[in-house]
Short mmCIF file of C-alpha atoms and ligand atoms in Angstrom, two decimals:
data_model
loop_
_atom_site.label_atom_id
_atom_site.label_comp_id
_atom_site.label_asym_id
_atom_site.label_seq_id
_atom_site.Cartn_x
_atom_site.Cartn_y
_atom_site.Cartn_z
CA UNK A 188 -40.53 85.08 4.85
CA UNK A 189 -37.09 84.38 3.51
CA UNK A 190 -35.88 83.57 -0.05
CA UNK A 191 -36.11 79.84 -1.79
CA UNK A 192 -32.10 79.04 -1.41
CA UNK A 193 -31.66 80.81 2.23
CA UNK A 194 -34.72 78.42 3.81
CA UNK A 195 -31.97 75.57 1.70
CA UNK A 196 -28.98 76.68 3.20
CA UNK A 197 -30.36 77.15 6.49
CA UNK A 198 -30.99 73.24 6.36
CA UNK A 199 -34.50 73.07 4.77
CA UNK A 200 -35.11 70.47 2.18
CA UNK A 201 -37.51 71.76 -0.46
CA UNK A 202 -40.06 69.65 -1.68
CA UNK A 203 -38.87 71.47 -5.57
CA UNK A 204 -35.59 72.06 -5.21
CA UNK A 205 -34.04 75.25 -5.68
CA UNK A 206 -33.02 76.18 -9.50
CA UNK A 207 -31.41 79.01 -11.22
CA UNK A 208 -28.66 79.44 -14.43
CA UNK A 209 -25.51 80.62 -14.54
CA UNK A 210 -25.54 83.72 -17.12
CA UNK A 211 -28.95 83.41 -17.10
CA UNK A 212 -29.48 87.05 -18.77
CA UNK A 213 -28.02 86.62 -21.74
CA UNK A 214 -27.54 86.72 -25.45
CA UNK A 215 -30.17 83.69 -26.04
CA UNK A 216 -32.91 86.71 -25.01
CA UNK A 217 -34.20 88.45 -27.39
CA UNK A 218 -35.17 91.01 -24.49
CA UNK A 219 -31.73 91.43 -23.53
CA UNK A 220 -30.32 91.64 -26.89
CA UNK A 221 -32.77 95.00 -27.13
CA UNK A 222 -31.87 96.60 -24.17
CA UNK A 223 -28.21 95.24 -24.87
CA UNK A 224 -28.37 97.92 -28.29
CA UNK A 225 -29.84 101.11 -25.93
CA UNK A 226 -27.05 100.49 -23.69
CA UNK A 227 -24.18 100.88 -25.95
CA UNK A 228 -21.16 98.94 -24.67
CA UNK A 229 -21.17 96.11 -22.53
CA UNK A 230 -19.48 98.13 -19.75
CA UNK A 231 -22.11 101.01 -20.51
CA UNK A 232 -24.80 98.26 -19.34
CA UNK A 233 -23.19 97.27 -16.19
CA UNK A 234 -22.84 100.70 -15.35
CA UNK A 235 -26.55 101.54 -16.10
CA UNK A 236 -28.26 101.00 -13.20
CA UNK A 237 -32.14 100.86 -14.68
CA UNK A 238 -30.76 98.86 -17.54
CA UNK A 239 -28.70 96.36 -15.38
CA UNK A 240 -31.68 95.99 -13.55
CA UNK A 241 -33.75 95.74 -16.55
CA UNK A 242 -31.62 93.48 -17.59
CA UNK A 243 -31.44 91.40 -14.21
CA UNK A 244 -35.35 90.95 -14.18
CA UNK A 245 -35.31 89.43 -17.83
CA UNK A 246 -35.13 85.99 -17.30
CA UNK A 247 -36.87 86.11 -13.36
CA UNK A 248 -40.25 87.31 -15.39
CA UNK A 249 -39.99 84.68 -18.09
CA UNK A 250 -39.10 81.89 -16.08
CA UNK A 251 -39.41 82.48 -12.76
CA UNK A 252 -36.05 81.29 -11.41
CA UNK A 253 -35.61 80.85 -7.46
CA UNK A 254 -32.50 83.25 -7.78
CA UNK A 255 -31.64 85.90 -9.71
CA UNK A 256 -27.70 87.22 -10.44
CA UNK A 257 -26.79 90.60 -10.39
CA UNK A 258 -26.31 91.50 -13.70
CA UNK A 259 -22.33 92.85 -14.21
CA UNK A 260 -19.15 91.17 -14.78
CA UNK A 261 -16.07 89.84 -12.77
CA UNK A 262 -13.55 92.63 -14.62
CA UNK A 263 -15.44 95.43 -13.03
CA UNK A 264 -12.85 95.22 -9.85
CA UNK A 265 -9.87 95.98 -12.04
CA UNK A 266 -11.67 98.75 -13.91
CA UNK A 267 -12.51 100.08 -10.08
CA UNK A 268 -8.40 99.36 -9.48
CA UNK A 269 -7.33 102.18 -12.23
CA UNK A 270 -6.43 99.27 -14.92
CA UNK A 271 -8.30 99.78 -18.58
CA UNK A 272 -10.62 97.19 -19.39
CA UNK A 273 -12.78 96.99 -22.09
CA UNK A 274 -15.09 94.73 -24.59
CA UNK A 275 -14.44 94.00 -28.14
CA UNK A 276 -17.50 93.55 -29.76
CA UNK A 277 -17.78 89.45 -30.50
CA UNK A 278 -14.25 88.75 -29.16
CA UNK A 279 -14.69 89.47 -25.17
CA UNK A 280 -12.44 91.31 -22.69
CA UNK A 281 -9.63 93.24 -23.24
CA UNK A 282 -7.40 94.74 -20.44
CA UNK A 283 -4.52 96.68 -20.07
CA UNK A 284 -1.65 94.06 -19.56
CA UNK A 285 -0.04 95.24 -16.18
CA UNK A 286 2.55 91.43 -16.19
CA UNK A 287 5.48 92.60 -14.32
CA UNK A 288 6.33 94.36 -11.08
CA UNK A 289 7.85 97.09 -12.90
CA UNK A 290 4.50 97.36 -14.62
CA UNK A 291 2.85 97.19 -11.64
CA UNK A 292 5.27 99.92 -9.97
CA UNK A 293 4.55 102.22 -13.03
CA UNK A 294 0.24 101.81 -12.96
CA UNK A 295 -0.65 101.34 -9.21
CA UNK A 296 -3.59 100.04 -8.63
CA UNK A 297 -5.61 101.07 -5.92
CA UNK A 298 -9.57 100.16 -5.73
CA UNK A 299 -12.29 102.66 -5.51
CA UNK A 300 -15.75 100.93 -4.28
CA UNK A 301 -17.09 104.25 -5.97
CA UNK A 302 -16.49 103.16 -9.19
CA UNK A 303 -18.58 100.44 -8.97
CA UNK A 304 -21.45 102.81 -7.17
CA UNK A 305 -23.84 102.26 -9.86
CA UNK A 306 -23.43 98.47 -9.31
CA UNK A 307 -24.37 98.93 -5.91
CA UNK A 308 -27.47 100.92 -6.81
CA UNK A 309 -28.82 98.03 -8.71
CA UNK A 310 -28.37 95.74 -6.38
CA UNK A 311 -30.38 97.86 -4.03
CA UNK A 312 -32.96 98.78 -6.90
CA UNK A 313 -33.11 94.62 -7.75
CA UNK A 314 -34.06 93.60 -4.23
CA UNK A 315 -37.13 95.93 -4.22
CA UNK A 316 -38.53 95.05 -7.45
CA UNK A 317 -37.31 91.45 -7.24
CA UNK A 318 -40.57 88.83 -5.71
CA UNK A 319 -40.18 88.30 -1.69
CA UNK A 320 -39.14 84.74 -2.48
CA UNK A 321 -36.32 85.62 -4.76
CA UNK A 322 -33.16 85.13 -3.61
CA UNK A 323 -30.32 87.99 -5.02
CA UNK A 324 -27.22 86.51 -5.59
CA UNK A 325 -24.27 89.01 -6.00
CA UNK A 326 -20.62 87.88 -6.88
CA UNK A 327 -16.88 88.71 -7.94
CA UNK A 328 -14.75 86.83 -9.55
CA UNK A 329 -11.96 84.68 -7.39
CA UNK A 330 -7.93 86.51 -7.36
CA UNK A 331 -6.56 84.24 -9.38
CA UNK A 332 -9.23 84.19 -12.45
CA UNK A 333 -8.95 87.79 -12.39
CA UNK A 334 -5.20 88.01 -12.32
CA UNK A 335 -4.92 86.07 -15.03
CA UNK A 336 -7.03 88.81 -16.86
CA UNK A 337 -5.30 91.29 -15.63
CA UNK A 338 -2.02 89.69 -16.59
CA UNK A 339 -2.24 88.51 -20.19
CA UNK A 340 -5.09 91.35 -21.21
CA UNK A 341 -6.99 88.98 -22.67
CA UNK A 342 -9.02 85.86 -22.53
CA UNK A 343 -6.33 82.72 -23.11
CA UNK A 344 -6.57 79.13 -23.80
CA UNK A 345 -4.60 77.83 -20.50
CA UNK A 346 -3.37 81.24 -19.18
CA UNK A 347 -0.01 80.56 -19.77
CA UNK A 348 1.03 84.54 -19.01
CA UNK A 349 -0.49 84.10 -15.23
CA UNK A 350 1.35 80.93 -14.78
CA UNK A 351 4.53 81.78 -16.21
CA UNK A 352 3.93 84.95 -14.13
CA UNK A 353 3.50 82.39 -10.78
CA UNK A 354 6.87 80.83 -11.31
CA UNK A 355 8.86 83.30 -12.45
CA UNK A 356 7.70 85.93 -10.11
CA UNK A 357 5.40 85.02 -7.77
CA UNK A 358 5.55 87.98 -5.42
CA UNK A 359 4.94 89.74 -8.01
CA UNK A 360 1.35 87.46 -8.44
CA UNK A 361 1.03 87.68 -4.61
CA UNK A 362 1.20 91.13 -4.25
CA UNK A 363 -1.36 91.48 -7.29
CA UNK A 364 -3.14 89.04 -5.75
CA UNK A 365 -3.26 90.23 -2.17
CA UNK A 366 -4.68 93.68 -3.43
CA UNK A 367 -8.03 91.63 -5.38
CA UNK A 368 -8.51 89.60 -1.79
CA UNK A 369 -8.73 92.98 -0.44
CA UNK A 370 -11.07 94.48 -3.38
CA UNK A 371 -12.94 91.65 -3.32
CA UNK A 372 -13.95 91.36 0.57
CA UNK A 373 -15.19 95.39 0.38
CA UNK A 374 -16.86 94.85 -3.01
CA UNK A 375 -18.89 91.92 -1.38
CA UNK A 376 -19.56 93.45 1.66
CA UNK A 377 -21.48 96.40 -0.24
CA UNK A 378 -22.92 93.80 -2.37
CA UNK A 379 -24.56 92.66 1.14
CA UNK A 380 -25.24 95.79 2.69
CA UNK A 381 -27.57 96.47 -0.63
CA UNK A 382 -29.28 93.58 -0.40
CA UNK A 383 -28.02 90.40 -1.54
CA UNK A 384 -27.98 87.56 0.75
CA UNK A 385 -25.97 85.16 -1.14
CA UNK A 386 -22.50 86.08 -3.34
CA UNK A 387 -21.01 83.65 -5.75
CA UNK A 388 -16.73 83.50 -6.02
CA UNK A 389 -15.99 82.78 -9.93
CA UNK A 390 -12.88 80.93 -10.05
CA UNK A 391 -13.44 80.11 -13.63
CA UNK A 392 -9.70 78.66 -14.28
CA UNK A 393 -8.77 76.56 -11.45
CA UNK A 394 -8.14 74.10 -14.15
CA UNK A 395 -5.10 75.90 -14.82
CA UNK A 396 -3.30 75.42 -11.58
CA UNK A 397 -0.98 72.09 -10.51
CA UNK A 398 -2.07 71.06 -6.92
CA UNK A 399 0.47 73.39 -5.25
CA UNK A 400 -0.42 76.37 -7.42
CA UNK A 401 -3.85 75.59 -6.84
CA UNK A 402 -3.35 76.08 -2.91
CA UNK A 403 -1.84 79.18 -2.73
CA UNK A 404 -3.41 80.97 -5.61
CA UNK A 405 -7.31 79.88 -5.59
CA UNK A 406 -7.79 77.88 -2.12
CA UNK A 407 -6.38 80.22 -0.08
CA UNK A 408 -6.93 83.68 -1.44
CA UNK A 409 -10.52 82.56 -1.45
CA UNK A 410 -10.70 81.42 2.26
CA UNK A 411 -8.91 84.65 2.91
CA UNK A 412 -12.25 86.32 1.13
CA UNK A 413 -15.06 84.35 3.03
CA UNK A 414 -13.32 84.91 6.11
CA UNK A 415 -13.40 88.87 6.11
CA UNK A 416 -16.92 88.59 4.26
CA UNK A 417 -18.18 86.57 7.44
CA UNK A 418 -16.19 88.87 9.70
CA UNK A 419 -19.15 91.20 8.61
CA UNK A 420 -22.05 89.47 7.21
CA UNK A 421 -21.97 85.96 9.43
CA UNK A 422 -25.57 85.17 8.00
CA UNK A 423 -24.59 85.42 4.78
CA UNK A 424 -24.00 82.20 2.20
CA UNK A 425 -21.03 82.17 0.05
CA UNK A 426 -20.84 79.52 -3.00
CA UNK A 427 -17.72 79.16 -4.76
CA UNK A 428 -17.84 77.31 -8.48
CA UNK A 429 -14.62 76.52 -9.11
CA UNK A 430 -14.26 75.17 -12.51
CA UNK A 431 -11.93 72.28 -13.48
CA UNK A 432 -11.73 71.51 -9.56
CA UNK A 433 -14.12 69.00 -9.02
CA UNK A 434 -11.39 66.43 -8.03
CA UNK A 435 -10.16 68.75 -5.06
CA UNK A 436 -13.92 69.97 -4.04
CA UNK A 437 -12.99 67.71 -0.64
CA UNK A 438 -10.07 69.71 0.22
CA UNK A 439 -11.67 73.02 -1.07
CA UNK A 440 -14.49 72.10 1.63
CA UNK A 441 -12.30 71.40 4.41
CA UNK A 442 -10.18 75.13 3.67
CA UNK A 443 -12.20 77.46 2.51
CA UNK A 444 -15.45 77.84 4.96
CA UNK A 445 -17.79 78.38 1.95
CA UNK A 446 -21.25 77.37 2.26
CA UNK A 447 -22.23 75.70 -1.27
CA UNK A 448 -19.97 74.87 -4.40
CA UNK A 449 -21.13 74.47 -7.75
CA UNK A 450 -20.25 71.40 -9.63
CA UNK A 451 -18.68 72.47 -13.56
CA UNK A 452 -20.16 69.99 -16.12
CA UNK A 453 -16.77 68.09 -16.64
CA UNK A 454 -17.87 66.50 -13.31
CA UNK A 455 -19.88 63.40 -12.61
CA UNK A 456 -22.34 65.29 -10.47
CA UNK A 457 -23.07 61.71 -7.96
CA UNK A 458 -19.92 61.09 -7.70
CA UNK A 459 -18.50 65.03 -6.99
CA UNK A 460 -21.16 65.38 -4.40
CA UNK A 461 -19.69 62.57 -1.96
CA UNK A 462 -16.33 64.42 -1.56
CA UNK A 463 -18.98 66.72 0.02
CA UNK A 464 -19.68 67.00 3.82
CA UNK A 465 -24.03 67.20 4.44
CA UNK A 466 -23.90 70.86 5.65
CA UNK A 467 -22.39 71.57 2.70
CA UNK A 468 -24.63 72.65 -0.77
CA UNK A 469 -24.40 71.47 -3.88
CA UNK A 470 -24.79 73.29 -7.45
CA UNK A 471 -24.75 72.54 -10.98
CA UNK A 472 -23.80 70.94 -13.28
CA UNK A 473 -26.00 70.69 -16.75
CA UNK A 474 -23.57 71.30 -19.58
CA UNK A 475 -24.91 73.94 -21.72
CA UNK A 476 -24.49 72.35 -24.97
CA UNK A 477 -27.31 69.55 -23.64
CA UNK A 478 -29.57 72.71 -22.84
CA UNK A 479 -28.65 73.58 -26.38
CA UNK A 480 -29.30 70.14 -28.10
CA UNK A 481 -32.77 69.33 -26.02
CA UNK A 482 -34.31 66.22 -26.77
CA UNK A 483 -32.94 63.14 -24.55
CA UNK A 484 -29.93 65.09 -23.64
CA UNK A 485 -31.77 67.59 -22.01
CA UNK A 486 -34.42 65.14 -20.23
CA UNK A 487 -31.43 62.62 -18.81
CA UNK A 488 -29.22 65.64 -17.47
CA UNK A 489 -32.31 66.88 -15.24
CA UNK A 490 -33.07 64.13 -14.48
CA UNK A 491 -29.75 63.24 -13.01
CA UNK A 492 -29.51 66.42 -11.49
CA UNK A 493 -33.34 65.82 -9.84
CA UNK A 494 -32.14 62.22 -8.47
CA UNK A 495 -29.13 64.54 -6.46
CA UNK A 496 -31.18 66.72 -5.24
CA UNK A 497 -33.22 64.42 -3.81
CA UNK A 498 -30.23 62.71 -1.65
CA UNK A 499 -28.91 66.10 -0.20
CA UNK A 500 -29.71 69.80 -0.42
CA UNK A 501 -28.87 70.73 -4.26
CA UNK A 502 -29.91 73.82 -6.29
CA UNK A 503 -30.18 72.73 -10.01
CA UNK A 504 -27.87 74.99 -12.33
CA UNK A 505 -25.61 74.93 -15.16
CA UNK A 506 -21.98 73.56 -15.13
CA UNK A 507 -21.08 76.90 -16.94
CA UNK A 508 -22.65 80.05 -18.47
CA UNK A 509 -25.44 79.52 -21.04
CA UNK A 510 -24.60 79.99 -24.35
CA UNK A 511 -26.27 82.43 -26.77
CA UNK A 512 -27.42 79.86 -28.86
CA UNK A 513 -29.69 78.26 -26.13
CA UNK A 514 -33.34 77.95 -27.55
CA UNK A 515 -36.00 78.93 -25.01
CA UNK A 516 -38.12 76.09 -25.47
CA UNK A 517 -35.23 74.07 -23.83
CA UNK A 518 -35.20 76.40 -20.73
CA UNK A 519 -38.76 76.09 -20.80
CA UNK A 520 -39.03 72.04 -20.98
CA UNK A 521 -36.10 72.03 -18.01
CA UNK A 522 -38.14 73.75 -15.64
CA UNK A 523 -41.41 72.04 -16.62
CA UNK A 524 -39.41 68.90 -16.04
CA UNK A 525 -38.30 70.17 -12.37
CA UNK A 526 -41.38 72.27 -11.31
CA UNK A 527 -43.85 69.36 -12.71
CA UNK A 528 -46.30 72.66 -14.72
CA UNK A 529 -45.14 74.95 -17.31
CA UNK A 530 -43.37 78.09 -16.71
O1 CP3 B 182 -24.76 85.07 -14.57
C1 CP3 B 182 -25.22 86.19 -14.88
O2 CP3 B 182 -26.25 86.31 -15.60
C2 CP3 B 182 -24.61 87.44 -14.29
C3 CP3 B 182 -23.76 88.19 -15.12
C4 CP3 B 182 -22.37 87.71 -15.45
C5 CP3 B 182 -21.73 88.03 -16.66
N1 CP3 B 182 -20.44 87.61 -16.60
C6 CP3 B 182 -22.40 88.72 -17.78
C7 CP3 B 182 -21.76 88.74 -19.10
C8 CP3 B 182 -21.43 87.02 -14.66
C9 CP3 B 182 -21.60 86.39 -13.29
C10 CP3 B 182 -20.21 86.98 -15.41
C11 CP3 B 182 -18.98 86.36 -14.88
C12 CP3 B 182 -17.80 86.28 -15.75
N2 CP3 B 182 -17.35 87.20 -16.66
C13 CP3 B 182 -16.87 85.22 -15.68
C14 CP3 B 182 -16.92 84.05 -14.74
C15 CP3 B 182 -17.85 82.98 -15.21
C16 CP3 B 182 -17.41 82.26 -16.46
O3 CP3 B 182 -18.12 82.41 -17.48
O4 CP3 B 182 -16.42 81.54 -16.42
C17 CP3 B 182 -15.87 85.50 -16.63
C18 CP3 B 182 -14.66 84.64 -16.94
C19 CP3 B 182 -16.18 86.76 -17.24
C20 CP3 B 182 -15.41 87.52 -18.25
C21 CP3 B 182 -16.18 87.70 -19.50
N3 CP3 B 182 -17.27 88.56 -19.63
C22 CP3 B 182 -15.99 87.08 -20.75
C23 CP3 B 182 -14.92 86.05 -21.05
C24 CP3 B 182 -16.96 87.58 -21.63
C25 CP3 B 182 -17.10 87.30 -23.12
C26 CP3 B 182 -17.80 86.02 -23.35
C27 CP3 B 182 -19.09 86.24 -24.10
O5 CP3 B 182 -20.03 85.46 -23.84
O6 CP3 B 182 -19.15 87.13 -24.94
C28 CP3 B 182 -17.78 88.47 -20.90
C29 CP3 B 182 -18.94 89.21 -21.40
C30 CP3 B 182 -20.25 88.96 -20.74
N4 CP3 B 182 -20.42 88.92 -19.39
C31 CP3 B 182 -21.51 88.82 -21.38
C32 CP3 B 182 -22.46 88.69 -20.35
C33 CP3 B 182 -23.95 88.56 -20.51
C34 CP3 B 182 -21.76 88.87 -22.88
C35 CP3 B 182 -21.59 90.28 -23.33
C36 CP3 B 182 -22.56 90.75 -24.41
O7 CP3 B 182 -23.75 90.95 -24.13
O8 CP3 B 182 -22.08 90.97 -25.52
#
């Protein structure tokens, strides 16, 4: 028996379609908030291999998702690269700033899979205890979204430091960005070899690129990644959510050889999906605040995404992380509304 989005990808249609949330373990749980205080820091939890899990299973017992994410984070790879990278309680990641070459030349980064060992474990650990029709998605986040961490330290508003970086110096950002393709290929691969059968690429700011930028420094980087992950694992399924990019999914399609893209919730979903060729999947693209609100909201977003899903293969999803505000009830009406029974 295989999992709910592999029979999908390998050209099934499912009379439910497939359905699963981005950040789906999460703040809005009161479950993970508890194991979230044992764990101490955020970092302390990815690196906790029966609390990751733990953590993982959450929101797979409760509401019985198709797929369930390995629970970490996308800044792991430069904390396995040397660079310091931590969480500020309420206020999110903070990094080392490494934004010149001379930077660079002074704090070489070299990745260590090792580092991210425990990671691995739970991925291993998750696809024992997970159900047989579970599907384990495992991920990193794309070059460019992680530069621009890596770059201004911090979470920014349009990443202005990465894309002054890309003018001024952009061998600089290639060389930077040449080491994460490489990170990212052997951290996926082990992701695979433990167990998961599908990964996810996070390119979370592809909204901050002009057209050109947007080639070199997200389109390519990640066809660079899919290519070396296939070199390995050709029966694995890659889907790339590339926020901000829905205008350019067509000519992310064409490029990058993944196998599915998820839709951000900017996006008319309809329309998006027709720059889409059939073999390719669809995701997405509820936006979180109308999981938030409920009501009509709620009801005419799945709805929408239900009438897609019945024109081509589509796995239901958010168009970006869920928010810690999210009641449960409204997760709970969304998949009564798709499954057609309570969770
Ligand atoms: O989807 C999942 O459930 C898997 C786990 C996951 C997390 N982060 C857990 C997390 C995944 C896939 C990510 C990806 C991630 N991390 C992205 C790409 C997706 C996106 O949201 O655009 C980015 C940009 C990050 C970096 C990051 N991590 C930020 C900006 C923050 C702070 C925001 C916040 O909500 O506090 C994090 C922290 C983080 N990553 C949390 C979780 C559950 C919250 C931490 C906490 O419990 O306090």
């Amino acid at each position: 028996m295989t999992t709910t989005l592999m029979r999908l990808f390998a050209g099934e249609t499912l009379a439910t379609p497939p359905i699963w949330l981005m950040r789906q373990a999460g703040r809005y749980l009161p479950e993970y908030r508890e194991t979230r205080g044992k764990a101490g820091s955020f970092l302390d939890l990815c690196f906790n291999t029966e609390l990751a899990t733990e953590v993982t299973l959450q929101p797979i017992r409760r509401f019985g998702f198709d797929a369930s994410i390995l629970f970490s984070d996308i800044l792991v790879v430069p904390h396995a690269m040397g660079q310091k990278v931590w969480f500020e309680e309420g206020e999110g990641p903070r990094l080392e700033q490494i934004e010149t070459a001379e930077a660079l030349r002074q704090r070489p980064l070299r990745f260590d899979l090792d580092r991210l060992s425990p990671v691995i474990r739970t991925v291993e650990r998750l696809r024992r205890e997970l159900p047989a029709e579970t599907t384990l998605i495992g991920f990193c986040g794309a070059p460019w979204t992680v530069a621009s961490y890596m770059i201004a330290g911090k979470g920014t508003a349009d990443q202005a430091p990465a894309r002054l970086v890309a003018y001024r110096d952009p061998d600089f950002l290639s060389a930077m960005i040449d080491q994460l393709v490489d990170a990212s290929i052997v951290y996926l691969k082990a992701q695979l070899a433990a167990g998961a059968e599908v990964v996810q690429i996070f390119e979370s700011f592809a909204s901050a690129l002009t057209p050109g930028g947007l080639e070199r420094w997200s389109i390519e980087p990640i066809r660079r990644i899919i290519t070396g992950v296939k070199a390995s694992y050709p029966a694995s399924k890659v889907i790339v959510f590339a926020r901000g990019a829905a205008g350019v999914l067509g000519q992310y399609a064409t490029i990058t050889g993944a196998d599915g893209f998820g839709i951000d919730w900017g996006a008319d979903l309809a329309q998006t999906v027709r720059q889409l060729p059939d073999t390719i999947v669809s995701q997405g693209n509820l936006d979180p605040l109308a999981l938030v609100a409920g009501g009509e909201a709620l009801d005419n977003g799945v709805k929408a995404m239900l009438a897609v899903a019945r024109s081509r293969r589509h796995i239901l999803n958010l168009g970006h992380g869920i928010v810690p505000q999210t009641p449960i009830a409204h997760v709970e009406r969304m998949m009564t509304l798709v499954r057609g029974r309570a969770v």
